[in-house]
PDB file of C-alpha atoms in Angstrom:
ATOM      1  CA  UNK L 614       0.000   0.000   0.000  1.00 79.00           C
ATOM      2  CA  UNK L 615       0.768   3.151  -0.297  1.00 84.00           C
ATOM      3  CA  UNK L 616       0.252   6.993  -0.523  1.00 86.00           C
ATOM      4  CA  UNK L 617      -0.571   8.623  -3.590  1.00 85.00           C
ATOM      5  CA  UNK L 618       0.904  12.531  -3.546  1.00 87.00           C
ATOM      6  CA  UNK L 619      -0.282  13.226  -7.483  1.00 89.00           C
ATOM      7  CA  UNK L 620      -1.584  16.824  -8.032  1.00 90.00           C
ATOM      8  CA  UNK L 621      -5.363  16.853  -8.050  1.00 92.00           C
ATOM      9  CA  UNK L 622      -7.126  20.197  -8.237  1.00 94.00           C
ATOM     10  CA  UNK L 623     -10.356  20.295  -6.780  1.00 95.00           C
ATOM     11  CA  UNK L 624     -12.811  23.553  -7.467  1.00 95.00           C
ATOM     12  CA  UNK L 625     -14.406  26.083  -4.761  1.00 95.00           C
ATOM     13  CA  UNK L 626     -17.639  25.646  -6.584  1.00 94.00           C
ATOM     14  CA  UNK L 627     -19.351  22.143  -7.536  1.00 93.00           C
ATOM     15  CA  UNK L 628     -22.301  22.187  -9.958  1.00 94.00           C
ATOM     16  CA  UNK L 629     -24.207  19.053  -9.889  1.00 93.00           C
ATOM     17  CA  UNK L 630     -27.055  20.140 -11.633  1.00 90.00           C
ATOM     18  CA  UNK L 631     -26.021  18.796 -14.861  1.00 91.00           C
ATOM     19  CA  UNK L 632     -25.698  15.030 -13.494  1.00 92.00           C
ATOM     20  CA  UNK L 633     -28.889  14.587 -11.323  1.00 89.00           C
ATOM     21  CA  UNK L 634     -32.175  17.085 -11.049  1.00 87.00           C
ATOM     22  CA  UNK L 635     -32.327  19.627  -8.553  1.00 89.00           C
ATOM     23  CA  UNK L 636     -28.939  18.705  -7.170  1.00 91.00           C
ATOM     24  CA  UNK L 637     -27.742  21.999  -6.954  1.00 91.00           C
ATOM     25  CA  UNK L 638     -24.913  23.897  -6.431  1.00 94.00           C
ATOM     26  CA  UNK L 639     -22.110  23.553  -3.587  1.00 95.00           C
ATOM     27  CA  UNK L 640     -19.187  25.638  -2.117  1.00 95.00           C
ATOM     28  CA  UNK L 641     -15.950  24.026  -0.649  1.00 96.00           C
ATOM     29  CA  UNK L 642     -16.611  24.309   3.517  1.00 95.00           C
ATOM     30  CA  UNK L 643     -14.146  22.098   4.875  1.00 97.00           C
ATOM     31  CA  UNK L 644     -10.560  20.803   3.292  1.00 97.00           C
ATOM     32  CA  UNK L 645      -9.336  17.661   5.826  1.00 97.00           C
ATOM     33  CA  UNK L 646      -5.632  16.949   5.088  1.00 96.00           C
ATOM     34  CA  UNK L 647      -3.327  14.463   5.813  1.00 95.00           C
ATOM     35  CA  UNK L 648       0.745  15.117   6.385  1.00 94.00           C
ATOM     36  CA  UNK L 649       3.022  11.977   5.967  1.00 91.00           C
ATOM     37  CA  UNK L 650       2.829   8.876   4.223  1.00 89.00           C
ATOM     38  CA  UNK L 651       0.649   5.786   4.509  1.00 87.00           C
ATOM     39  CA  UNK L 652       2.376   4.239   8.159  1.00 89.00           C
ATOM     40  CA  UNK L 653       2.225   7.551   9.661  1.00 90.00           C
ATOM     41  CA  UNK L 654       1.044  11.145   9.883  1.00 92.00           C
ATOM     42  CA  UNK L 655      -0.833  13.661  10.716  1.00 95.00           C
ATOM     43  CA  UNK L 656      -4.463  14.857   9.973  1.00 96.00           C
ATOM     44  CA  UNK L 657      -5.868  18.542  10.385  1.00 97.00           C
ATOM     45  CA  UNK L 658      -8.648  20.253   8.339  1.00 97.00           C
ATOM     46  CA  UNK L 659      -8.970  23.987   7.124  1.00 97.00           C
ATOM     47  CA  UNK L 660     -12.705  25.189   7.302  1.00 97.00           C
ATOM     48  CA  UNK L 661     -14.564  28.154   6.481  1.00 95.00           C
ATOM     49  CA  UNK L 662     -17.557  28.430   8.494  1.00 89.00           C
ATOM     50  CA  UNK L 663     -18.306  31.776   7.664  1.00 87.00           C
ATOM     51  CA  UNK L 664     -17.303  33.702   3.797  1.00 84.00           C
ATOM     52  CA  UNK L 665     -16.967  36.500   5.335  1.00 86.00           C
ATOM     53  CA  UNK L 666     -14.461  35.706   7.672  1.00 89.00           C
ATOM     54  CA  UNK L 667     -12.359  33.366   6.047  1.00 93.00           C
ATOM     55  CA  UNK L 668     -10.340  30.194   6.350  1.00 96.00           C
ATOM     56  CA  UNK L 669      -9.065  28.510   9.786  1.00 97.00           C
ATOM     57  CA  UNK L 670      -6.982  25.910  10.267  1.00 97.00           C
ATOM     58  CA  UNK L 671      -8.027  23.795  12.999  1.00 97.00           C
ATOM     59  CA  UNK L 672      -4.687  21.564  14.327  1.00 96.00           C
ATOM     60  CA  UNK L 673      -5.550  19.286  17.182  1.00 94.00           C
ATOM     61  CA  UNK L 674      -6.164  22.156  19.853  1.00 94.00           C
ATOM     62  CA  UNK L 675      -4.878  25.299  17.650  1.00 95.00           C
ATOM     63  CA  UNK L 676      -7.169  27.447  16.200  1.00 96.00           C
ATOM     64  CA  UNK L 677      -5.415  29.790  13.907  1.00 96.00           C
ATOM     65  CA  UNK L 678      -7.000  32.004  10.425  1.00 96.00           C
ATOM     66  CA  UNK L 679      -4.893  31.096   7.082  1.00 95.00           C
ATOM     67  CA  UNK L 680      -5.268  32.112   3.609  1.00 95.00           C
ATOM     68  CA  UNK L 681      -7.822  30.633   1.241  1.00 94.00           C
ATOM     69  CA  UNK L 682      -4.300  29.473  -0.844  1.00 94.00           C
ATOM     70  CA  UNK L 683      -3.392  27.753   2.663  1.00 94.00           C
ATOM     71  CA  UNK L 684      -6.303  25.862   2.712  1.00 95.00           C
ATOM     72  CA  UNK L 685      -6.971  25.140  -0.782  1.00 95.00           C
ATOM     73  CA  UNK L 686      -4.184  25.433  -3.908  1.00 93.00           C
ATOM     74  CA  UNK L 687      -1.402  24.433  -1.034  1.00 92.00           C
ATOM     75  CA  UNK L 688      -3.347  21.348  -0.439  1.00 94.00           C
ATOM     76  CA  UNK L 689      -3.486  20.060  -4.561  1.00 93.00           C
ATOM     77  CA  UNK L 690      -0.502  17.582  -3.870  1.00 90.00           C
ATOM     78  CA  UNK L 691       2.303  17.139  -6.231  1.00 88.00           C
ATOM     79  CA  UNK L 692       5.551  18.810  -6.245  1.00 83.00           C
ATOM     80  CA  UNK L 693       6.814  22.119  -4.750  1.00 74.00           C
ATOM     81  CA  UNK L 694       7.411  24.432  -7.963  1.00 68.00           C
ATOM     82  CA  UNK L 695      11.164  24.181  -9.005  1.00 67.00           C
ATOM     83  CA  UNK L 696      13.505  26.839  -7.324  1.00 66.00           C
ATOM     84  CA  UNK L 697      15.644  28.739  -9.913  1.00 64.00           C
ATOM     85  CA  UNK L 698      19.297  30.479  -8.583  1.00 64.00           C
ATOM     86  CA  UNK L 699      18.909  33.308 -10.978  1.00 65.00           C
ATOM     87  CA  UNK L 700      21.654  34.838  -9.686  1.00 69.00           C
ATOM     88  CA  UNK L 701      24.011  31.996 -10.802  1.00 71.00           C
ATOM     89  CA  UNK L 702      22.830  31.991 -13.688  1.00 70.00           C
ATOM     90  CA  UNK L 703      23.239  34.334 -17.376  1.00 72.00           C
ATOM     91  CA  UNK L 704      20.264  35.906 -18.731  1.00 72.00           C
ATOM     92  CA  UNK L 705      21.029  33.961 -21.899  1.00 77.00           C
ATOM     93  CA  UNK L 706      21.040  30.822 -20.225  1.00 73.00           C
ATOM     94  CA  UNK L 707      17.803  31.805 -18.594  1.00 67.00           C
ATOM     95  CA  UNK L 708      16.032  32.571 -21.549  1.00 69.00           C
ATOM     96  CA  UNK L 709      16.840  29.132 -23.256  1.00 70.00           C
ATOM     97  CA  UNK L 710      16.129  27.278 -20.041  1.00 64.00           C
ATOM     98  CA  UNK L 711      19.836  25.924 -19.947  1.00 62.00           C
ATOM     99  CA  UNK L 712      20.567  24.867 -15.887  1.00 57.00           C
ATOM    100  CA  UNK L 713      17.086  24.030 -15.241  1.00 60.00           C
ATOM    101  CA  UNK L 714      16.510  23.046 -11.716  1.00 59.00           C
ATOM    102  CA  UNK L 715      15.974  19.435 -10.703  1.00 60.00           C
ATOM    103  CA  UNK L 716      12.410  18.610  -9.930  1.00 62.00           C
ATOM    104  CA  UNK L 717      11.302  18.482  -6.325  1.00 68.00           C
ATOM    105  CA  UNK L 718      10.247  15.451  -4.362  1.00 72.00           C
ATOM    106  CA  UNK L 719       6.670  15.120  -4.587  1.00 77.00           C
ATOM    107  CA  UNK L 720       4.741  16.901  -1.329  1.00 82.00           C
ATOM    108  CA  UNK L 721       4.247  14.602   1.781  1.00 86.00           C
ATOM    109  CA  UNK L 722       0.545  16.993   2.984  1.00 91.00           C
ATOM    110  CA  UNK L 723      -2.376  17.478   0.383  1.00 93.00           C
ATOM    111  CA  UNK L 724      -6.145  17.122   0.731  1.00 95.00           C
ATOM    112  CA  UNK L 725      -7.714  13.535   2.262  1.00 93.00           C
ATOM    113  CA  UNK L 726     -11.196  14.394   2.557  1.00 96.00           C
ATOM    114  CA  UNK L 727     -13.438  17.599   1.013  1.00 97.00           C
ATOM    115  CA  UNK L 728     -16.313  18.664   2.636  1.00 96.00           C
ATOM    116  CA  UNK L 729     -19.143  20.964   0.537  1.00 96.00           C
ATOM    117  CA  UNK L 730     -22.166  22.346   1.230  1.00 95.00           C
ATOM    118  CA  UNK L 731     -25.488  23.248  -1.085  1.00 94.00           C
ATOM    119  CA  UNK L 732     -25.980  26.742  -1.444  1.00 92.00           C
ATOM    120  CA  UNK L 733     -29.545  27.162  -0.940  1.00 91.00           C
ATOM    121  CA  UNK L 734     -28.931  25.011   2.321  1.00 91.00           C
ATOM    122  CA  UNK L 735     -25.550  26.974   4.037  1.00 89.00           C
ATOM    123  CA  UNK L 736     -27.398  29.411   6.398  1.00 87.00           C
ATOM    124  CA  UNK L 737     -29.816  26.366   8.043  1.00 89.00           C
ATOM    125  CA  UNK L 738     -26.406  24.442   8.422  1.00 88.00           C
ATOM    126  CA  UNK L 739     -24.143  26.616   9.650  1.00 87.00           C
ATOM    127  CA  UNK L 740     -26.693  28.128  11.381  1.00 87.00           C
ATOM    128  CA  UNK L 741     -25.485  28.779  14.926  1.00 86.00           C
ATOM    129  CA  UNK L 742     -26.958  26.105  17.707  1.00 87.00           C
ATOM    130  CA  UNK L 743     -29.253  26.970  20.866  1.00 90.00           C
ATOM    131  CA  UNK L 744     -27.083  25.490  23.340  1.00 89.00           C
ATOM    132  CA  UNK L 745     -30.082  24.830  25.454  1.00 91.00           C
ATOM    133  CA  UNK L 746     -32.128  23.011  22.676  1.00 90.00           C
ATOM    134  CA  UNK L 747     -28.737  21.076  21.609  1.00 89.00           C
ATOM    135  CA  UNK L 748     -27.384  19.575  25.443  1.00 92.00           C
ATOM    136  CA  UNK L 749     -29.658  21.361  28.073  1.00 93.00           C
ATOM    137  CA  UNK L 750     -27.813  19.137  30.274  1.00 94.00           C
ATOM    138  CA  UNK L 751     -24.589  20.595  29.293  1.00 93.00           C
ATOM    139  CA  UNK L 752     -25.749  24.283  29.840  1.00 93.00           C
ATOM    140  CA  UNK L 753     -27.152  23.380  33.463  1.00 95.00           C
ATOM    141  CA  UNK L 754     -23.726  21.957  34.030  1.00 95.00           C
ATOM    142  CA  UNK L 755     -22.126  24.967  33.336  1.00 94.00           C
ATOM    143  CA  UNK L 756     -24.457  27.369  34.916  1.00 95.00           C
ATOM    144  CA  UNK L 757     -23.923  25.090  37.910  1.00 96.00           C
ATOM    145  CA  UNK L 758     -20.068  25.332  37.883  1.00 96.00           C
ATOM    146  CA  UNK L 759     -20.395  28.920  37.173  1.00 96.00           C
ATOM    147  CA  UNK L 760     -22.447  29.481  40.335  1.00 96.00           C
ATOM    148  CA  UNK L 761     -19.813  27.451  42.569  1.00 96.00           C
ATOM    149  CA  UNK L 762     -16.944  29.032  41.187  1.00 95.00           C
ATOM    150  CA  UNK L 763     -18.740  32.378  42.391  1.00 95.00           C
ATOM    151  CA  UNK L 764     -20.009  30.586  45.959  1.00 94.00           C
ATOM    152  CA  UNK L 765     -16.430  29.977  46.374  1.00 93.00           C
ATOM    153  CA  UNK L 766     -15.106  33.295  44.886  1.00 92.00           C
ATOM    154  CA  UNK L 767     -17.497  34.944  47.762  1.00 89.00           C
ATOM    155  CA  UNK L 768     -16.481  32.734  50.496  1.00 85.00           C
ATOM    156  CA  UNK L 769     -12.765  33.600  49.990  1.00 87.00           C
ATOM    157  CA  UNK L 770     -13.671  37.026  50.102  1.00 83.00           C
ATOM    158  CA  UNK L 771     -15.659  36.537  53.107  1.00 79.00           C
ATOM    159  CA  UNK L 772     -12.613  34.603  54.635  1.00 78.00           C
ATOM    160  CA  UNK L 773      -9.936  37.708  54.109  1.00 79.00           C
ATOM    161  CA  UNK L 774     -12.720  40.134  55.345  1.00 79.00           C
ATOM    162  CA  UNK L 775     -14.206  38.510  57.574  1.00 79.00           C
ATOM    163  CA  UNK L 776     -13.454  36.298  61.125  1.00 79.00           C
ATOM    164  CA  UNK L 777     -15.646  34.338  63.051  1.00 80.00           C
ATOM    165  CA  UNK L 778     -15.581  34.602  66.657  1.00 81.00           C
ATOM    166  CA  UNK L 779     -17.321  32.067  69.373  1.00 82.00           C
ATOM    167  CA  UNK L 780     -18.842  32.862  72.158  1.00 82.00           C
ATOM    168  CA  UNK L 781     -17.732  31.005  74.885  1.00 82.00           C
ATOM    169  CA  UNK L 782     -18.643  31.333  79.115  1.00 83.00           C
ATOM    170  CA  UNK L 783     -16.569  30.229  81.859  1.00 83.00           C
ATOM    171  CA  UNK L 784     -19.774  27.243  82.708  1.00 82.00           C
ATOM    172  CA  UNK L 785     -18.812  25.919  79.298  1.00 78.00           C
ATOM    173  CA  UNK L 786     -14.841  25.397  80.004  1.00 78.00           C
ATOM    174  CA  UNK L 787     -15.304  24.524  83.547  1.00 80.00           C
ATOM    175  CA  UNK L 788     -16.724  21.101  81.828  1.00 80.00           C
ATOM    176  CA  UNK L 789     -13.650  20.654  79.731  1.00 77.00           C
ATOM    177  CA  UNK L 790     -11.423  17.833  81.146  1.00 78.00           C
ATOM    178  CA  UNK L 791      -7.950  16.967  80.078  1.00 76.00           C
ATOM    179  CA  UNK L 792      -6.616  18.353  76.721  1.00 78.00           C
ATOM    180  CA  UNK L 793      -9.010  20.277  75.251  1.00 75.00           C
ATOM    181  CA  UNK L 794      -9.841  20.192  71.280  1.00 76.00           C
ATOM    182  CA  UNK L 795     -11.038  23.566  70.379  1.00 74.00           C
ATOM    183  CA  UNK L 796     -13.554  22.512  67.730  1.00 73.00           C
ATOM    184  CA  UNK L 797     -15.018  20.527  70.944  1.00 75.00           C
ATOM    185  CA  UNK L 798     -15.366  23.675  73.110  1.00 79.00           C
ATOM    186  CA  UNK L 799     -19.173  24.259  73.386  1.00 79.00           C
ATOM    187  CA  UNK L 800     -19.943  27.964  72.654  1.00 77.00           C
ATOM    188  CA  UNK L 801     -22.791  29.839  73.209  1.00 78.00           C
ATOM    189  CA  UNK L 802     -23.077  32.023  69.692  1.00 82.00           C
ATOM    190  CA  UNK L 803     -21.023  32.852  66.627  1.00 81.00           C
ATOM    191  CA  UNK L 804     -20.168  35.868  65.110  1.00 77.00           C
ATOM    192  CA  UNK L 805     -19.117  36.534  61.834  1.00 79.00           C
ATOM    193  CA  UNK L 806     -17.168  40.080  61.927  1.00 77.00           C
ATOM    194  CA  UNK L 807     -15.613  42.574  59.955  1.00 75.00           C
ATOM    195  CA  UNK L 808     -12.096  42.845  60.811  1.00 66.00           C
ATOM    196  CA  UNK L 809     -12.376  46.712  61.838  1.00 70.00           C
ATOM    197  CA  UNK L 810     -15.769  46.040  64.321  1.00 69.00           C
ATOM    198  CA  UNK L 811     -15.751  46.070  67.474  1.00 68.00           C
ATOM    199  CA  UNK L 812     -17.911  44.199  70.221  1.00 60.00           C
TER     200      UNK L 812
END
């Protein structure tokens, strides 16, 4: 087995129209590509979810923009154009192509999957999801750890701010025998205090 690198352009725009009725028209969303050879490599995809924002390239958990020649004409396969030296070379022997440059190996990345999209359908499928209709259970998760995280943003605050004070009488450590554990210590209120107040 292994992996074919030819060059094989593939367009922006697919009209099926003239193979099946009212198949329509598609645009290029999503280019998946795969970088190595046919034991090993590595996949990521370019996608344009919006045309008026561009291309991303989405690598494992990188999220960056790139050029719709990044994520399309860079991804034909093939070979890298040839490299010319012009500088080592005359213009005579440039203009009858003497010293042309040895082809390139052929390019280890280029497309492994194309994704496209009907026209007349994009805006229902890239429409943006309601969170709550797609994983309600999801949302309440979050809402949930978004409360605690605020609980316990308010109880540190409270801790800095704040100290709590017991109450304790002489009749409650004149029952205290031996060594004493202060969380044992019976107390007859607690006060929760600003650092600044007084009793």
């Amino acid at each position: 087995i292994v992996k074919l690198n030819s060059r094989f352009e593939f367009p922006r725009k697919l009209d099926l129209s003239p193979f099946a009725p009212d198949a329509g028209k598609y645009d290029l969303f999503a280019v998946v590509v795969h970088n190595g050879d046919v034991n090993s490599g590595h996949y990521y995809a370019h996608i344009q979810p919006d045309p008026d924002r561009g291309w991303f390239k989405f690598d494992d958990e990188t999220v960056t923009p790139c050029s719709e020649y990044a994520a399309i004409e860079d991804n034909y396969g093939g070979s890298d154009l040839p490299v010319w030296n012009y500088f080592d070379r005359s213009p005579t022997e440039l203009r009858n192509g003497h010293g042309k440059p040895r082809s390139t190996p052929s390019r280890s990345h280029n497309a492994y999957m194309l994704m496209y999209i009907r026209e007349d359908a994009r805006s229902e499928i890239l429409r943006q999801p309601d969170p709550k209709e797609v994983n309600p259970r999801m949302v309440d998760r979050c809402d949930r750890d978004v409360r605690l995280a605020e609980q316990r943003r308010r109880e540190k605050v409270e801790q800095q701010t704040k100290i709590k004070i017991k109450l304790v009488h002489e009749r409650h450590l004149t029952t205290m025998t031996g060594f004493w554990d202060h969380g044992l210590i019976p107390f007859e209120k607690v006060y929760k205090m600003g650092r600044e107040q007084l009793l």
